[in-house]
PDB file of C-alpha atoms in Angstrom:
ATOM      1  CA  MET A  27       1.120  14.626  15.825  1.00  0.00           C
ATOM      2  CA  THR A  28       0.931  11.763  18.138  1.00  0.00           C
ATOM      3  CA  LEU A  29       3.483  10.047  19.359  1.00  0.00           C
ATOM      4  CA  LYS A  30       3.993   6.169  20.921  1.00  0.00           C
ATOM      5  CA  HIS A  31       1.856   4.767  23.487  1.00  0.00           C
ATOM      6  CA  SER A  32      -0.692   8.481  24.262  1.00  0.00           C
ATOM      7  CA  SER A  33      -3.824   8.112  23.600  1.00  0.00           C
ATOM      8  CA  LEU A  34      -5.201   6.378  20.237  1.00  0.00           C
ATOM      9  CA  LYS A  35      -5.460   8.408  17.138  1.00  0.00           C
ATOM     10  CA  LYS A  36      -8.079   7.939  14.726  1.00  0.00           C
ATOM     11  CA  SER A  37      -7.530   6.626  11.737  1.00  0.00           C
ATOM     12  CA  ILE A  38      -8.931   8.609   8.553  1.00  0.00           C
ATOM     13  CA  LEU A  39      -9.839   4.870   7.187  1.00  0.00           C
ATOM     14  CA  SER A  40     -11.791   3.970  10.259  1.00  0.00           C
ATOM     15  CA  VAL A  41      -9.695   1.606  10.953  1.00  0.00           C
ATOM     16  CA  SER A  42     -12.354  -1.346  11.591  1.00  0.00           C
ATOM     17  CA  LEU A  43     -11.008  -4.715  13.994  1.00  0.00           C
ATOM     18  CA  ALA A  44      -9.729  -7.767  12.183  1.00  0.00           C
ATOM     19  CA  LEU A  45     -11.571  -9.977  14.822  1.00  0.00           C
ATOM     20  CA  ALA A  46     -13.790 -13.163  15.229  1.00  0.00           C
ATOM     21  CA  VAL A  47     -17.705 -12.198  14.197  1.00  0.00           C
ATOM     22  CA  SER A  48     -20.317 -14.303  14.386  1.00  0.00           C
ATOM     23  CA  ILE A  49     -21.222 -14.685  10.059  1.00  0.00           C
ATOM     24  CA  SER A  50     -23.120 -17.717   8.911  1.00  0.00           C
ATOM     25  CA  GLY A  51     -21.233 -21.135   7.454  1.00  0.00           C
ATOM     26  CA  SER A  52     -22.233 -19.933   3.652  1.00  0.00           C
ATOM     27  CA  THR A  53     -20.912 -16.365   4.277  1.00  0.00           C
ATOM     28  CA  VAL A  54     -17.525 -17.819   4.681  1.00  0.00           C
ATOM     29  CA  PHE A  55     -18.065 -20.483   2.112  1.00  0.00           C
ATOM     30  CA  ALA A  56     -18.529 -17.374  -0.652  1.00  0.00           C
ATOM     31  CA  ALA A  57     -15.768 -15.113   0.040  1.00  0.00           C
ATOM     32  CA  GLU A  58     -13.784 -18.650   0.047  1.00  0.00           C
ATOM     33  CA  SER A  59     -15.133 -19.870  -3.826  1.00  0.00           C
ATOM     34  CA  SER A  60     -14.269 -15.355  -5.217  1.00  0.00           C
ATOM     35  CA  LEU A  61     -10.823 -15.483  -3.576  1.00  0.00           C
ATOM     36  CA  SER A  62      -9.753 -19.009  -5.282  1.00  0.00           C
ATOM     37  CA  LYS A  63     -11.836 -17.650  -8.230  1.00  0.00           C
ATOM     38  CA  TYR A  64     -10.276 -14.396  -8.519  1.00  0.00           C
ATOM     39  CA  ASP A  65      -6.152 -16.727  -7.374  1.00  0.00           C
ATOM     40  CA  SER A  66      -7.329 -18.834 -10.235  1.00  0.00           C
ATOM     41  CA  TYR A  67      -8.104 -16.659 -12.682  1.00  0.00           C
ATOM     42  CA  MET A  68      -4.648 -14.695 -12.104  1.00  0.00           C
ATOM     43  CA  MET A  69      -2.350 -17.950 -12.715  1.00  0.00           C
ATOM     44  CA  LYS A  70      -4.330 -18.175 -15.507  1.00  0.00           C
ATOM     45  CA  ALA A  71      -3.214 -15.087 -16.299  1.00  0.00           C
ATOM     46  CA  GLY A  72       0.551 -14.756 -15.682  1.00  0.00           C
ATOM     47  CA  TYR A  73       1.074 -14.191 -12.382  1.00  0.00           C
ATOM     48  CA  PRO A  74       3.451 -15.170 -10.044  1.00  0.00           C
ATOM     49  CA  GLU A  75       2.489 -17.560  -7.052  1.00  0.00           C
ATOM     50  CA  GLU A  76       4.506 -14.686  -5.102  1.00  0.00           C
ATOM     51  CA  LEU A  77       2.292 -12.123  -6.144  1.00  0.00           C
ATOM     52  CA  ILE A  78      -0.765 -14.011  -5.664  1.00  0.00           C
ATOM     53  CA  GLN A  79       0.226 -13.932  -1.559  1.00  0.00           C
ATOM     54  CA  VAL A  80       1.063 -10.000  -1.704  1.00  0.00           C
ATOM     55  CA  LEU A  81      -2.442  -8.314  -3.531  1.00  0.00           C
ATOM     56  CA  ASN A  82      -5.139  -8.319  -1.685  1.00  0.00           C
ATOM     57  CA  GLU A  83      -8.451  -9.134  -2.055  1.00  0.00           C
ATOM     58  CA  GLU A  84     -10.652  -6.047  -3.962  1.00  0.00           C
ATOM     59  CA  GLN A  85      -7.119  -5.779  -6.067  1.00  0.00           C
ATOM     60  CA  LYS A  86      -7.460  -9.390  -7.708  1.00  0.00           C
ATOM     61  CA  ALA A  87     -11.075  -8.396  -7.480  1.00  0.00           C
ATOM     62  CA  GLU A  88     -10.328  -5.437 -10.713  1.00  0.00           C
ATOM     63  CA  ILE A  89      -7.992  -7.763 -11.966  1.00  0.00           C
ATOM     64  CA  PHE A  90     -10.291 -10.152 -12.527  1.00  0.00           C
ATOM     65  CA  GLU A  91     -13.465  -8.199 -13.798  1.00  0.00           C
ATOM     66  CA  LEU A  92     -11.669  -5.904 -15.766  1.00  0.00           C
ATOM     67  CA  LYS A  93      -9.711  -9.567 -17.278  1.00  0.00           C
ATOM     68  CA  ALA A  94      -6.656  -7.816 -16.895  1.00  0.00           C
ATOM     69  CA  VAL A  95      -3.303 -10.077 -17.702  1.00  0.00           C
ATOM     70  CA  TYR A  96       0.148  -9.783 -16.050  1.00  0.00           C
ATOM     71  CA  ALA A  97       2.633  -7.489 -17.281  1.00  0.00           C
ATOM     72  CA  GLY A  98       5.320  -7.201 -14.731  1.00  0.00           C
ATOM     73  CA  HIS A  99       6.538  -6.026 -11.560  1.00  0.00           C
ATOM     74  CA  LYS A 100       9.126  -5.554  -9.198  1.00  0.00           C
ATOM     75  CA  LYS A 101       9.682  -6.145  -5.624  1.00  0.00           C
ATOM     76  CA  VAL A 102      12.338  -3.338  -3.269  1.00  0.00           C
ATOM     77  CA  THR A 103      13.392  -4.504   0.034  1.00  0.00           C
ATOM     78  CA  GLY A 104      15.030  -2.131   1.877  1.00  0.00           C
ATOM     79  CA  LYS A 105      15.218  -0.175   5.507  1.00  0.00           C
ATOM     80  CA  LEU A 106      12.828   3.117   6.894  1.00  0.00           C
ATOM     81  CA  ILE A 107      13.595   4.159  10.684  1.00  0.00           C
ATOM     82  CA  GLU A 108      12.811   7.420  12.020  1.00  0.00           C
ATOM     83  CA  ALA A 109      15.960   9.311  11.448  1.00  0.00           C
ATOM     84  CA  ASN A 110      15.249  12.599  13.538  1.00  0.00           C
ATOM     85  CA  VAL A 111      13.734  11.560  16.905  1.00  0.00           C
ATOM     86  CA  PRO A 112      13.165  14.666  19.354  1.00  0.00           C
ATOM     87  CA  ASN A 113      15.999  14.324  22.482  1.00  0.00           C
ATOM     88  CA  ASN A 114      12.585  14.319  25.116  1.00  0.00           C
ATOM     89  CA  SER A 115      11.195  11.595  23.173  1.00  0.00           C
ATOM     90  CA  LYS A 116      11.957   7.882  24.724  1.00  0.00           C
ATOM     91  CA  LYS A 117      11.272   5.406  22.153  1.00  0.00           C
ATOM     92  CA  PRO A 118       9.555   2.179  23.600  1.00  0.00           C
ATOM     93  CA  ALA A 119      11.510  -0.863  22.919  1.00  0.00           C
ATOM     94  CA  GLN A 120      11.482  -2.796  19.301  1.00  0.00           C
ATOM     95  CA  THR A 121       8.412  -4.965  19.319  1.00  0.00           C
ATOM     96  CA  SER A 122       9.515  -6.012  15.739  1.00  0.00           C
ATOM     97  CA  PRO A 123      10.072  -9.641  14.096  1.00  0.00           C
ATOM     98  CA  GLU A 124      12.988  -7.815  12.702  1.00  0.00           C
ATOM     99  CA  PRO A 125      15.803  -6.184  14.097  1.00  0.00           C
ATOM    100  CA  GLN A 126      15.977  -2.846  13.248  1.00  0.00           C
ATOM    101  CA  SER A 127      19.569  -3.760  11.394  1.00  0.00           C
ATOM    102  CA  LEU A 128      17.712  -5.924   8.649  1.00  0.00           C
ATOM    103  CA  SER A 129      15.703  -5.189   5.950  1.00  0.00           C
ATOM    104  CA  ASN A 130      12.089  -4.373   7.806  1.00  0.00           C
ATOM    105  CA  PHE A 131      10.029  -2.736   5.039  1.00  0.00           C
ATOM    106  CA  ASN A 132       9.210  -4.668   1.593  1.00  0.00           C
ATOM    107  CA  GLN A 133       7.323  -3.180  -1.234  1.00  0.00           C
ATOM    108  CA  TYR A 134       5.329  -4.628  -4.980  1.00  0.00           C
ATOM    109  CA  ILE A 135       5.050  -2.499  -7.319  1.00  0.00           C
ATOM    110  CA  THR A 136       2.654  -3.897 -10.565  1.00  0.00           C
ATOM    111  CA  SER A 137       1.457  -3.494 -13.804  1.00  0.00           C
ATOM    112  CA  SER A 138      -1.845  -5.497 -15.475  1.00  0.00           C
ATOM    113  CA  ARG A 139      -2.727  -4.685 -18.657  1.00  0.00           C
ATOM    114  CA  VAL A 140      -6.321  -4.680 -19.076  1.00  0.00           C
ATOM    115  CA  SER A 141      -8.479  -5.941 -21.582  1.00  0.00           C
ATOM    116  CA  VAL A 142     -10.998  -2.770 -23.744  1.00  0.00           C
ATOM    117  CA  GLY A 143     -11.355  -4.355 -26.904  1.00  0.00           C
ATOM    118  CA  GLY A 144     -10.673  -2.060 -29.948  1.00  0.00           C
ATOM    119  CA  THR A 145     -10.855   1.017 -28.547  1.00  0.00           C
ATOM    120  CA  GLY A 146      -7.629   2.281 -29.478  1.00  0.00           C
ATOM    121  CA  PHE A 147      -5.895   2.652 -26.391  1.00  0.00           C
ATOM    122  CA  ALA A 148      -3.786   1.197 -24.518  1.00  0.00           C
ATOM    123  CA  GLU A 149      -4.807   0.346 -20.135  1.00  0.00           C
ATOM    124  CA  PHE A 150      -3.249  -1.017 -16.995  1.00  0.00           C
ATOM    125  CA  ILE A 151      -3.207  -0.811 -13.888  1.00  0.00           C
ATOM    126  CA  LEU A 152      -0.877  -0.402 -11.231  1.00  0.00           C
ATOM    127  CA  SER A 153      -0.433  -1.797  -8.153  1.00  0.00           C
ATOM    128  CA  TYR A 154       1.854  -0.479  -5.303  1.00  0.00           C
ATOM    129  CA  ASN A 155       1.578  -2.553  -2.135  1.00  0.00           C
ATOM    130  CA  TRP A 156       3.997  -1.858   0.721  1.00  0.00           C
ATOM    131  CA  ASN A 157       4.455  -3.812   4.595  1.00  0.00           C
ATOM    132  CA  TRP A 158       6.136  -2.424   7.149  1.00  0.00           C
ATOM    133  CA  ALA A 159       7.627  -4.120  10.306  1.00  0.00           C
ATOM    134  CA  TYR A 160       8.769  -1.163  12.730  1.00  0.00           C
ATOM    135  CA  ASP A 161       7.041   0.778  15.512  1.00  0.00           C
ATOM    136  CA  PRO A 162       7.334   4.513  15.465  1.00  0.00           C
ATOM    137  CA  ILE A 163       7.084   6.449  17.998  1.00  0.00           C
ATOM    138  CA  PHE A 164       5.053   9.065  15.367  1.00  0.00           C
ATOM    139  CA  THR A 165       1.683   8.029  14.118  1.00  0.00           C
ATOM    140  CA  ALA A 166       0.250  10.673  12.068  1.00  0.00           C
ATOM    141  CA  GLU A 167      -0.445  11.314   8.598  1.00  0.00           C
ATOM    142  CA  ASP A 168       2.085   9.050   6.137  1.00  0.00           C
ATOM    143  CA  LYS A 169       2.206   9.576   2.898  1.00  0.00           C
ATOM    144  CA  PHE A 170       2.992   7.454  -0.515  1.00  0.00           C
ATOM    145  CA  GLY A 171       2.528   7.348  -3.958  1.00  0.00           C
ATOM    146  CA  LEU A 172       2.937   6.148  -8.186  1.00  0.00           C
ATOM    147  CA  ALA A 173       4.104   8.286 -10.756  1.00  0.00           C
ATOM    148  CA  TRP A 174       4.901   7.244 -13.991  1.00  0.00           C
ATOM    149  CA  THR A 175       6.045   7.756 -17.986  1.00  0.00           C
ATOM    150  CA  ASP A 176       4.984   7.932 -21.432  1.00  0.00           C
ATOM    151  CA  ASP A 177       2.040  10.764 -20.630  1.00  0.00           C
ATOM    152  CA  PHE A 178      -0.783   8.077 -19.048  1.00  0.00           C
ATOM    153  CA  ASP A 179      -3.637   9.726 -17.581  1.00  0.00           C
ATOM    154  CA  ALA A 180      -4.465   8.281 -14.394  1.00  0.00           C
ATOM    155  CA  ILE A 181      -8.446   6.931 -14.953  1.00  0.00           C
ATOM    156  CA  SER A 182      -8.678   9.368 -11.291  1.00  0.00           C
ATOM    157  CA  SER A 183     -12.245   7.649 -10.383  1.00  0.00           C
ATOM    158  CA  SER A 184     -10.256   4.559 -10.352  1.00  0.00           C
ATOM    159  CA  ALA A 185      -7.912   4.830  -7.249  1.00  0.00           C
ATOM    160  CA  ARG A 186      -8.475   2.688  -4.196  1.00  0.00           C
ATOM    161  CA  TYR A 187      -6.098   2.562  -1.877  1.00  0.00           C
ATOM    162  CA  GLY A 188      -6.277   0.370   1.809  1.00  0.00           C
ATOM    163  CA  TYR A 189      -4.610   0.429   5.387  1.00  0.00           C
ATOM    164  CA  SER A 190      -3.913  -1.832   7.907  1.00  0.00           C
ATOM    165  CA  SER A 191      -1.832  -2.946  11.035  1.00  0.00           C
ATOM    166  CA  GLU A 192      -0.795  -5.642  13.071  1.00  0.00           C
ATOM    167  CA  GLY A 193      -0.056  -6.079  17.372  1.00  0.00           C
ATOM    168  CA  TRP A 194       0.967  -7.903  20.372  1.00  0.00           C
ATOM    169  CA  GLN A 195      -1.476  -8.315  23.325  1.00  0.00           C
ATOM    170  CA  GLU A 196      -0.394  -5.787  25.902  1.00  0.00           C
ATOM    171  CA  ARG A 197      -1.279  -8.317  28.740  1.00  0.00           C
ATOM    172  CA  PRO A 198      -0.950 -11.550  27.929  1.00  0.00           C
ATOM    173  CA  ILE A 199      -0.931 -12.454  31.405  1.00  0.00           C
ATOM    174  CA  THR A 200      -4.742 -10.976  32.165  1.00  0.00           C
ATOM    175  CA  TYR A 201      -5.991 -12.236  28.228  1.00  0.00           C
ATOM    176  CA  PRO A 202      -4.606 -15.651  28.713  1.00  0.00           C
ATOM    177  CA  ASN A 203      -7.551 -16.912  26.440  1.00  0.00           C
ATOM    178  CA  CYS A 204      -6.954 -13.908  23.545  1.00  0.00           C
ATOM    179  CA  GLN A 205      -4.799 -14.417  20.522  1.00  0.00           C
ATOM    180  CA  GLY A 206      -0.986 -12.886  20.953  1.00  0.00           C
ATOM    181  CA  ARG A 207      -1.797 -11.051  17.999  1.00  0.00           C
ATOM    182  CA  LEU A 208      -4.252  -9.356  16.297  1.00  0.00           C
ATOM    183  CA  THR A 209      -4.609  -7.509  13.302  1.00  0.00           C
ATOM    184  CA  SER A 210      -6.899  -4.145  12.629  1.00  0.00           C
ATOM    185  CA  GLY A 211      -8.272  -2.616   9.792  1.00  0.00           C
ATOM    186  CA  GLY A 212      -8.128  -3.302   5.943  1.00  0.00           C
ATOM    187  CA  SER A 213     -11.061  -1.881   4.710  1.00  0.00           C
ATOM    188  CA  THR A 214     -11.181  -0.628   1.277  1.00  0.00           C
ATOM    189  CA  GLN A 215     -11.107   3.567   0.513  1.00  0.00           C
ATOM    190  CA  TYR A 216     -11.204   5.014  -2.418  1.00  0.00           C
ATOM    191  CA  GLY A 217     -10.154   8.137  -4.207  1.00  0.00           C
ATOM    192  CA  TYR A 218      -6.530  10.196  -3.756  1.00  0.00           C
ATOM    193  CA  ASP A 219      -4.457  12.808  -1.452  1.00  0.00           C
ATOM    194  CA  ALA A 220      -3.300  14.026  -4.440  1.00  0.00           C
ATOM    195  CA  TYR A 221      -3.019  13.879  -8.114  1.00  0.00           C
ATOM    196  CA  SER A 222      -1.040  15.286 -11.370  1.00  0.00           C
ATOM    197  CA  PRO A 223      -2.395  14.489 -14.528  1.00  0.00           C
ATOM    198  CA  GLY A 224      -0.351  12.132 -17.073  1.00  0.00           C
ATOM    199  CA  THR A 225       2.316  12.281 -13.995  1.00  0.00           C
ATOM    200  CA  GLY A 226       1.669  10.308 -10.504  1.00  0.00           C
ATOM    201  CA  ILE A 227      -1.461   9.934  -8.186  1.00  0.00           C
ATOM    202  CA  GLY A 228      -0.884   9.571  -4.174  1.00  0.00           C
ATOM    203  CA  TRP A 229      -2.503   8.961  -0.946  1.00  0.00           C
ATOM    204  CA  ALA A 230      -2.185   9.545   2.818  1.00  0.00           C
ATOM    205  CA  VAL A 231      -3.267   7.063   5.967  1.00  0.00           C
ATOM    206  CA  ASN A 232      -2.792   8.172   9.284  1.00  0.00           C
ATOM    207  CA  LEU A 233      -1.020   5.142  11.594  1.00  0.00           C
ATOM    208  CA  ILE A 234      -2.161   3.681  14.885  1.00  0.00           C
ATOM    209  CA  SER A 235      -0.139   3.498  17.399  1.00  0.00           C
ATOM    210  CA  GLY A 236      -2.386   0.141  18.696  1.00  0.00           C
ATOM    211  CA  PHE A 237      -6.175  -0.658  19.326  1.00  0.00           C
ATOM    212  CA  SER A 238      -8.328  -2.374  21.728  1.00  0.00           C
ATOM    213  CA  ALA A 239     -10.149  -5.359  21.675  1.00  0.00           C
ATOM    214  CA  PRO A 240     -13.214  -5.851  22.902  1.00  0.00           C
ATOM    215  CA  GLY A 241     -12.324  -8.219  26.259  1.00  0.00           C
ATOM    216  CA  CYS A 242      -8.801  -8.197  25.199  1.00  0.00           C
ATOM    217  CA  GLY A 243      -7.705  -5.254  26.048  1.00  0.00           C
ATOM    218  CA  ASN A 244      -5.056  -3.012  24.242  1.00  0.00           C
ATOM    219  CA  TYR A 245      -2.697  -4.638  21.138  1.00  0.00           C
ATOM    220  CA  THR A 246       0.409  -2.146  20.366  1.00  0.00           C
ATOM    221  CA  THR A 247       0.837  -2.365  16.514  1.00  0.00           C
ATOM    222  CA  ASP A 248       4.548  -3.021  15.462  1.00  0.00           C
ATOM    223  CA  LYS A 249       3.498  -3.919  11.810  1.00  0.00           C
ATOM    224  CA  HIS A 250       1.949  -1.577   8.575  1.00  0.00           C
ATOM    225  CA  SER A 251       0.603  -2.707   5.734  1.00  0.00           C
ATOM    226  CA  GLY A 252      -1.050  -0.686   2.609  1.00  0.00           C
ATOM    227  CA  TRP A 253      -1.542  -0.282  -0.742  1.00  0.00           C
ATOM    228  CA  GLY A 254      -2.762   1.869  -3.514  1.00  0.00           C
ATOM    229  CA  GLN A 255      -4.264   0.854  -7.173  1.00  0.00           C
ATOM    230  CA  VAL A 256      -5.728   3.143 -10.168  1.00  0.00           C
ATOM    231  CA  GLN A 257      -5.806   2.419 -13.827  1.00  0.00           C
ATOM    232  CA  ILE A 258      -4.218   4.602 -16.351  1.00  0.00           C
ATOM    233  CA  ARG A 259      -4.584   4.969 -20.178  1.00  0.00           C
ATOM    234  CA  LYS A 260      -2.973   6.643 -23.365  1.00  0.00           C
ATOM    235  CA  ALA A 261      -4.006   6.297 -27.164  1.00  0.00           C
ATOM    236  CA  HIS A 262      -2.076   3.401 -28.682  1.00  0.00           C
ATOM    237  CA  ASN A 263      -1.321   3.556 -32.707  1.00  0.00           C
ATOM    238  CA  ASN A 264      -2.140   0.862 -33.858  1.00  0.00           C
ATOM    239  CA  SER A 265       1.415   0.168 -35.121  1.00  0.00           C
ATOM    240  CA  GLY A 266       1.892  -3.179 -33.295  1.00  0.00           C
ATOM    241  CA  ASN A 267       4.940  -1.951 -32.284  1.00  0.00           C
ATOM    242  CA  ALA A 268       6.614  -2.826 -29.088  1.00  0.00           C
ATOM    243  CA  ASP A 269       7.151   0.141 -26.357  1.00  0.00           C
ATOM    244  CA  SER A 270       8.813   0.598 -23.067  1.00  0.00           C
ATOM    245  CA  THR A 271       6.831   2.074 -19.667  1.00  0.00           C
ATOM    246  CA  SER A 272       8.458   2.668 -16.462  1.00  0.00           C
ATOM    247  CA  ALA A 273       6.731   3.550 -13.550  1.00  0.00           C
ATOM    248  CA  LYS A 274       8.152   4.650  -9.487  1.00  0.00           C
ATOM    249  CA  ALA A 275       6.534   4.105  -5.786  1.00  0.00           C
ATOM    250  CA  THR A 276       8.151   5.723  -2.508  1.00  0.00           C
ATOM    251  CA  TYR A 277       6.559   5.971   0.337  1.00  0.00           C
ATOM    252  CA  PHE A 278       7.117   8.943   2.717  1.00  0.00           C
ATOM    253  CA  HIS A 279       7.061   8.393   7.412  1.00  0.00           C
ATOM    254  CA  ARG A 280       5.999  11.328   8.425  1.00  0.00           C
ATOM    255  CA  GLU A 281       7.860  13.047  11.835  1.00  0.00           C
ATOM    256  CA  LEU A 282       7.005  15.609  13.918  1.00  0.00           C
ATOM    257  CA  SER A 283       4.695  18.671  12.750  1.00  0.00           C
ATOM    258  CA  SER A 284       5.424  19.852   9.565  1.00  0.00           C
ATOM    259  CA  GLU A 285       2.952  19.973   6.926  1.00  0.00           C
ATOM    260  CA  GLY A 286       4.139  17.962   3.432  1.00  0.00           C
ATOM    261  CA  GLU A 287       2.879  17.900   0.311  1.00  0.00           C
ATOM    262  CA  LEU A 288       2.885  14.634  -2.127  1.00  0.00           C
ATOM    263  CA  GLN A 289       3.853  16.589  -5.675  1.00  0.00           C
ATOM    264  CA  PHE A 290       4.964  14.283  -8.442  1.00  0.00           C
ATOM    265  CA  SER A 291       8.061  14.728 -11.668  1.00  0.00           C
ATOM    266  CA  LYS A 292       8.902  12.405 -14.450  1.00  0.00           C
ATOM    267  CA  THR A 293      11.515  11.456 -11.719  1.00  0.00           C
ATOM    268  CA  GLY A 294       9.171  10.172  -9.282  1.00  0.00           C
ATOM    269  CA  PRO A 295       7.028  11.183  -6.609  1.00  0.00           C
ATOM    270  CA  ALA A 296       7.858  13.242  -3.486  1.00  0.00           C
ATOM    271  CA  VAL A 297       7.272  15.487  -0.337  1.00  0.00           C
ATOM    272  CA  THR A 298       7.684  19.473  -0.472  1.00  0.00           C
ATOM    273  CA  ILE A 299       7.662  20.794   3.044  1.00  0.00           C
ATOM    274  CA  THR A 300       8.980  23.089   4.593  1.00  0.00           C
ATOM    275  CA  ASN A 301      11.397  20.936   7.100  1.00  0.00           C
ATOM    276  CA  LYS A 302      12.463  18.651   4.909  1.00  0.00           C
ATOM    277  CA  TRP A 303      14.053  16.728   7.387  1.00  0.00           C
ATOM    278  CA  SER A 304      10.634  15.936   9.192  1.00  0.00           C
ATOM    279  CA  TYR A 305       9.611  12.947   6.458  1.00  0.00           C
ATOM    280  CA  ASP A 306      11.819   9.707   6.223  1.00  0.00           C
ATOM    281  CA  ALA A 307      11.265   8.577   2.203  1.00  0.00           C
ATOM    282  CA  SER A 308      11.745   4.290   1.813  1.00  0.00           C
ATOM    283  CA  PRO A 309      13.266   3.246  -1.071  1.00  0.00           C
ATOM    284  CA  ASP A 310      12.165   3.701  -4.380  1.00  0.00           C
ATOM    285  CA  ALA A 311      10.347   0.708  -5.783  1.00  0.00           C
ATOM    286  CA  GLY A 312      10.765   1.455  -9.770  1.00  0.00           C
ATOM    287  CA  HIS A 313       9.638  -0.942 -12.193  1.00  0.00           C
ATOM    288  CA  ASN A 314       9.527  -1.145 -15.973  1.00  0.00           C
ATOM    289  CA  TRP A 315       7.409  -3.598 -18.612  1.00  0.00           C
ATOM    290  CA  THR A 316       7.185  -3.663 -22.561  1.00  0.00           C
ATOM    291  CA  TRP A 317       3.607  -3.559 -23.852  1.00  0.00           C
ATOM    292  CA  TYR A 318       2.910  -3.348 -27.906  1.00  0.00           C
ATOM    293  CA  HIS A 319       0.637  -0.842 -29.709  1.00  0.00           C
ATOM    294  CA  VAL A 320      -2.209  -3.044 -30.142  1.00  0.00           C
ATOM    295  CA  ASN A 321      -5.811  -3.367 -29.570  1.00  0.00           C
ATOM    296  CA  PHE A 322      -6.134  -6.082 -26.739  1.00  0.00           C
TER     297      PHE A 322
END
């Protein structure tokens, strides 16, 4: 377990710095063209502008490649803080632009129906995006997960996730020509931390307390963002009738040194641990959408 402002813990996601690097103009143009293509497709496929701004390029690429269309989404905001800080730990000053008394945790859960032709299956992409404006004392392995109803099976090979952090320059006077804020990470990882067939899937990420930038010293993180995405499917009866499915997402922040196992049930994701007070949970993000028993 790592405390804030101690030696930095290496992220399991092999976080890379999002610094300005020397790349060709053609590479930049190609990246912008791809993103513009994805955004244009999503607008035509019914996705709200707000959601297009939230999903990252990797998520958009999958929606584009699978010719998915918008089925629905839910945004949930709330407050997530460390509730059980040891008496001998002194919390550093809050540097987040959002006061601790206000909502500091935003999350989106999104459903997209995938075009699979006349296979007799109904298939969806489930996406979960979260953003935490907070500088936790404990930066270790946090967990988040998605659970759903109606016995949809996850295509486990489609599971992917990512994490990034944003921080402020610790010594702006020493490095006057460096940016005041930088982002670190953002690389996509494949796989999952926990999987329950027909019920749910979850991921684990190591938060980082800070990072260094070449020639610019250290940055202290006060914002953390992540996402997880998976495809789910089940056979439909081709009746043309409407059906309704629900999904739930939750983020769990780990405190102290207790081990936790991410599990799932019909009521949603949960963490089973020895000392239950050592995990703080975000507000649940619940979402339900209507679909039809037809080939799509």
